Amino acid sequence: LTSKVNANFKYLSFYGLNPDKQYDIINIGGEGALEVKLDMYEKYKIPSFYGDVDGVFNRTTHPTTLINGWEEIVETMYKKDIDPYMGKQLLGIFLGDELCCGNFNCWETVLEPVAAKFRALLGKGRGLIYTNECTIDGITYIPSALDVISIDCYAGWEPNPKNESTGYDEVTKAKKKYQDILASLAPHQRVILVPGMFACTNHTNMPLEVMDQNGVEKLTGYYNWAMEEPRIIGMNPWHFNNRTGPEHAPPCDMNIGAIGMPKTLEKLREIRAKVGPIMPANDKACSKYGNIKNECIASTSDCEFCTGGWAHTHGCYTKEAASRLPPGMFTCTKK
């Protein structure tokens, strides 16, 4: 991995939530039920995106349309399942996966109004609103209420005549496909990458160990690209758990997830070690003391001085923020 640093690159998630197997390779939860995400936060202090936003979109039509009464559904969902946890267990809202798939009218009539409704409820600057789309050509604008967008763009799994297909093929393809997106971002908008972390159960198509090595190459290529591009803020690979039904037409069903590829998992751990955890917000009443331990502990603001964890994470925290630091990683001293 490159030694260059993109300080904006801080989010590591995964399609397919499996907290007990993922806690050392992710720092934010993605796909999965709210109950699982709340439990993951209690166990590992890993926050999540809320979503998918079920019950708002009619996905039996193409393109996707909105359910009648969707605004009331959003308001109820926000009040019950989002607002009580936002800023602690939840860091944002994931609208859904491949909602419009290349239909730009759908971006205007479905994505934009739902994102705008959530932004109005959240308020300015509170939480990230994120969606993932199919690979799309000809993008000229991104719905303004979105904060983050990603696209699916996979390669490196189809053997060419010389069997020279590599993980870097996907990175090369993705760079071309993201050109229009990066050129269309508003100043507040950012990108998350979606590496294809899968293998085929048909190992005659491509042996598992080759696909595993391709996963390492994809992660290396994507990470190094991200360190050069400050608008890339994270990765959300597809997918982690092994699937039971075919995800793709033969010869590669894409059923095996990252959990079945040991070299890929090790590379993910290496990246996670560089990125570190998502740190809790800290009140200025304590953070103003910085690394001055004595002043921190002596303050009247109920501050705690915490050491350990990752580089540049030691310092003065409020009692509440200190309680949300990853367990077993920090030692906090208080008055």
mmCIF file of C-alpha atoms in Angstrom, residues 19-173:
data_model
loop_
_atom_site.group_PDB
_atom_site.id
_atom_site.type_symbol
_atom_site.label_atom_id
_atom_site.label_comp_id
_atom_site.label_asym_id
_atom_site.label_seq_id
_atom_site.Cartn_x
_atom_site.Cartn_y
_atom_site.Cartn_z
ATOM 1 C CA PRO A 19 -20.237 -8.167 13.155
ATOM 2 C CA ASP A 20 -18.399 -10.971 14.969
ATOM 3 C CA LYS A 21 -16.429 -11.800 11.799
ATOM 4 C CA GLN A 22 -16.020 -8.207 10.556
ATOM 5 C CA TYR A 23 -15.216 -6.056 13.574
ATOM 6 C CA ASP A 24 -11.493 -5.895 12.709
ATOM 7 C CA ILE A 25 -11.997 -4.987 9.025
ATOM 8 C CA ILE A 26 -14.842 -2.418 9.124
ATOM 9 C CA ASN A 27 -15.394 0.762 11.091
ATOM 10 C CA ILE A 28 -18.954 1.458 9.949
ATOM 11 C CA GLY A 29 -21.831 -0.958 9.387
ATOM 12 C CA GLY A 30 -23.756 -1.064 6.120
ATOM 13 C CA GLU A 31 -26.364 -3.576 4.991
ATOM 14 C CA GLY A 32 -28.348 -5.173 7.832
ATOM 15 C CA ALA A 33 -31.222 -4.809 10.305
ATOM 16 C CA LEU A 34 -31.226 -1.927 12.780
ATOM 17 C CA GLU A 35 -31.274 -4.334 15.739
ATOM 18 C CA VAL A 36 -28.051 -5.974 14.523
ATOM 19 C CA LYS A 37 -26.418 -2.578 14.076
ATOM 20 C CA LEU A 38 -27.390 -1.413 17.558
ATOM 21 C CA ASP A 39 -25.988 -4.635 19.024
ATOM 22 C CA MET A 40 -22.784 -4.193 17.009
ATOM 23 C CA TYR A 41 -22.364 -0.725 18.462
ATOM 24 C CA GLU A 42 -22.781 -2.044 21.997
ATOM 25 C CA LYS A 43 -20.212 -4.804 21.423
ATOM 26 C CA TYR A 44 -17.637 -3.078 19.224
ATOM 27 C CA LYS A 45 -18.479 0.648 19.238
ATOM 28 C CA ILE A 46 -18.899 0.489 15.439
ATOM 29 C CA PRO A 47 -21.578 2.919 14.154
ATOM 30 C CA SER A 48 -23.599 2.308 10.982
ATOM 31 C CA PHE A 49 -25.579 3.739 8.118
ATOM 32 C CA TYR A 50 -29.329 3.283 8.559
ATOM 33 C CA GLY A 51 -30.966 1.484 5.620
ATOM 34 C CA ASP A 52 -32.008 0.241 3.149
ATOM 35 C CA VAL A 53 -35.042 2.510 3.320
ATOM 36 C CA ASP A 54 -37.684 -0.191 2.973
ATOM 37 C CA GLY A 55 -41.301 0.719 2.380
ATOM 38 C CA VAL A 56 -40.555 3.958 0.535
ATOM 39 C CA PHE A 57 -39.701 2.632 -2.939
ATOM 40 C CA ASN A 58 -41.766 0.471 -5.288
ATOM 41 C CA ARG A 59 -39.109 -1.780 -6.823
ATOM 42 C CA THR A 60 -41.554 -3.941 -8.782
ATOM 43 C CA THR A 61 -41.517 -1.255 -11.482
ATOM 44 C CA HIS A 62 -38.624 -0.203 -13.691
ATOM 45 C CA PRO A 63 -37.535 2.397 -13.098
ATOM 46 C CA THR A 64 -38.280 2.412 -9.368
ATOM 47 C CA THR A 65 -41.169 4.627 -8.281
ATOM 48 C CA LEU A 66 -42.293 6.014 -4.920
ATOM 49 C CA ILE A 67 -44.948 4.356 -2.751
ATOM 50 C CA ASN A 68 -48.091 6.430 -2.229
ATOM 51 C CA GLY A 69 -47.775 8.281 1.054
ATOM 52 C CA TRP A 70 -43.987 7.925 1.060
ATOM 53 C CA GLU A 71 -43.415 11.224 2.860
ATOM 54 C CA GLU A 72 -45.417 10.091 5.892
ATOM 55 C CA ILE A 73 -43.540 6.766 5.831
ATOM 56 C CA VAL A 74 -40.221 8.633 5.851
ATOM 57 C CA GLU A 75 -41.322 10.872 8.722
ATOM 58 C CA THR A 76 -42.409 7.882 10.835
ATOM 59 C CA MET A 77 -39.203 5.979 10.025
ATOM 60 C CA TYR A 78 -37.084 8.978 10.917
ATOM 61 C CA LYS A 79 -38.845 9.641 14.223
ATOM 62 C CA LYS A 80 -38.831 5.984 15.355
ATOM 63 C CA ASP A 81 -35.651 4.417 13.953
ATOM 64 C CA ILE A 82 -33.231 7.181 12.950
ATOM 65 C CA ASP A 83 -33.401 10.337 15.055
ATOM 66 C CA PRO A 84 -32.921 8.584 18.451
ATOM 67 C CA TYR A 85 -29.606 7.079 17.287
ATOM 68 C CA MET A 86 -28.191 9.643 14.841
ATOM 69 C CA GLY A 87 -24.740 10.908 15.759
ATOM 70 C CA LYS A 88 -23.927 7.918 17.930
ATOM 71 C CA GLN A 89 -25.046 4.476 16.727
ATOM 72 C CA LEU A 90 -25.901 5.923 13.306
ATOM 73 C CA LEU A 91 -23.713 8.190 11.166
ATOM 74 C CA GLY A 92 -26.019 8.505 8.174
ATOM 75 C CA ILE A 93 -28.705 7.002 5.939
ATOM 76 C CA PHE A 94 -28.204 4.543 3.076
ATOM 77 C CA LEU A 95 -31.135 5.067 0.711
ATOM 78 C CA GLY A 96 -30.726 1.755 -1.121
ATOM 79 C CA ASP A 97 -28.868 -0.258 -3.705
ATOM 80 C CA GLU A 98 -29.328 0.233 -7.468
ATOM 81 C CA LEU A 99 -32.609 2.095 -7.140
ATOM 82 C CA CYS A 100 -32.573 3.739 -10.571
ATOM 83 C CA CYS A 101 -29.953 1.836 -12.593
ATOM 84 C CA GLY A 102 -29.178 4.288 -15.347
ATOM 85 C CA ASN A 103 -32.522 6.074 -15.529
ATOM 86 C CA PHE A 104 -31.756 9.735 -14.919
ATOM 87 C CA ASN A 105 -35.435 10.667 -14.738
ATOM 88 C CA CYS A 106 -35.599 8.344 -11.717
ATOM 89 C CA TRP A 107 -32.723 10.315 -10.162
ATOM 90 C CA GLU A 108 -34.868 13.459 -10.383
ATOM 91 C CA THR A 109 -38.259 11.981 -9.434
ATOM 92 C CA VAL A 110 -37.217 9.362 -6.842
ATOM 93 C CA LEU A 111 -33.678 9.810 -5.465
ATOM 94 C CA GLU A 112 -33.745 13.603 -5.227
ATOM 95 C CA PRO A 113 -37.059 14.035 -3.358
ATOM 96 C CA VAL A 114 -36.351 11.230 -0.848
ATOM 97 C CA ALA A 115 -32.826 12.500 -0.172
ATOM 98 C CA ALA A 116 -34.174 16.055 0.188
ATOM 99 C CA LYS A 117 -36.861 14.881 2.634
ATOM 100 C CA PHE A 118 -34.283 13.141 4.828
ATOM 101 C CA ARG A 119 -31.991 16.172 4.685
ATOM 102 C CA ALA A 120 -34.817 18.427 5.809
ATOM 103 C CA LEU A 121 -35.501 16.112 8.755
ATOM 104 C CA LEU A 122 -31.839 15.710 9.687
ATOM 105 C CA GLY A 123 -30.979 19.378 9.363
ATOM 106 C CA LYS A 124 -27.949 20.905 7.708
ATOM 107 C CA GLY A 125 -24.708 18.980 8.126
ATOM 108 C CA ARG A 126 -26.142 16.220 10.328
ATOM 109 C CA GLY A 127 -25.424 12.718 9.020
ATOM 110 C CA LEU A 128 -24.464 11.515 5.543
ATOM 111 C CA ILE A 129 -27.059 10.580 2.907
ATOM 112 C CA TYR A 130 -25.669 7.839 0.661
ATOM 113 C CA THR A 131 -26.805 5.675 -2.257
ATOM 114 C CA ASN A 132 -25.234 3.100 -4.559
ATOM 115 C CA GLU A 133 -26.099 2.906 -8.245
ATOM 116 C CA CYS A 134 -25.423 0.661 -11.231
ATOM 117 C CA THR A 135 -22.544 1.500 -13.538
ATOM 118 C CA ILE A 136 -23.801 4.488 -15.517
ATOM 119 C CA ASP A 137 -22.387 6.357 -18.496
ATOM 120 C CA GLY A 138 -23.131 9.979 -19.280
ATOM 121 C CA ILE A 139 -23.659 11.325 -15.782
ATOM 122 C CA THR A 140 -23.850 15.121 -15.783
ATOM 123 C CA TYR A 141 -25.271 15.803 -12.310
ATOM 124 C CA ILE A 142 -25.683 14.163 -8.917
ATOM 125 C CA PRO A 143 -28.909 14.813 -6.928
ATOM 126 C CA SER A 144 -27.980 17.757 -4.743
ATOM 127 C CA ALA A 145 -29.370 16.351 -1.476
ATOM 128 C CA LEU A 146 -27.034 13.333 -1.696
ATOM 129 C CA ASP A 147 -23.758 13.548 0.208
ATOM 130 C CA VAL A 148 -22.163 10.317 -1.010
ATOM 131 C CA ILE A 149 -22.555 8.116 -4.090
ATOM 132 C CA SER A 150 -20.970 4.879 -5.289
ATOM 133 C CA ILE A 151 -21.427 2.597 -8.300
ATOM 134 C CA ASP A 152 -20.981 -1.113 -8.992
ATOM 135 C CA CYS A 153 -18.145 -1.736 -11.429
ATOM 136 C CA TYR A 154 -16.638 -5.240 -11.450
ATOM 137 C CA ALA A 155 -13.913 -6.973 -13.446
ATOM 138 C CA GLY A 156 -11.029 -9.386 -12.953
ATOM 139 C CA TRP A 157 -13.149 -12.545 -12.792
ATOM 140 C CA GLU A 158 -13.381 -13.549 -16.468
ATOM 141 C CA PRO A 159 -10.284 -15.477 -17.610
ATOM 142 C CA ASN A 160 -8.982 -14.194 -20.912
ATOM 143 C CA PRO A 161 -7.314 -16.634 -23.354
ATOM 144 C CA LYS A 162 -3.997 -16.277 -21.522
ATOM 145 C CA ASN A 163 -5.620 -16.367 -18.059
ATOM 146 C CA GLU A 164 -4.097 -12.986 -17.228
ATOM 147 C CA SER A 165 -7.184 -11.297 -15.753
ATOM 148 C CA THR A 166 -6.220 -9.524 -12.523
ATOM 149 C CA GLY A 167 -7.785 -7.453 -9.807
ATOM 150 C CA TYR A 168 -6.146 -4.358 -11.229
ATOM 151 C CA ASP A 169 -8.398 -4.748 -14.298
ATOM 152 C CA GLU A 170 -11.344 -3.744 -12.114
ATOM 153 C CA VAL A 171 -9.545 -0.704 -10.724
ATOM 154 C CA THR A 172 -8.684 0.466 -14.245
ATOM 155 C CA LYS A 173 -12.305 0.022 -15.329
#
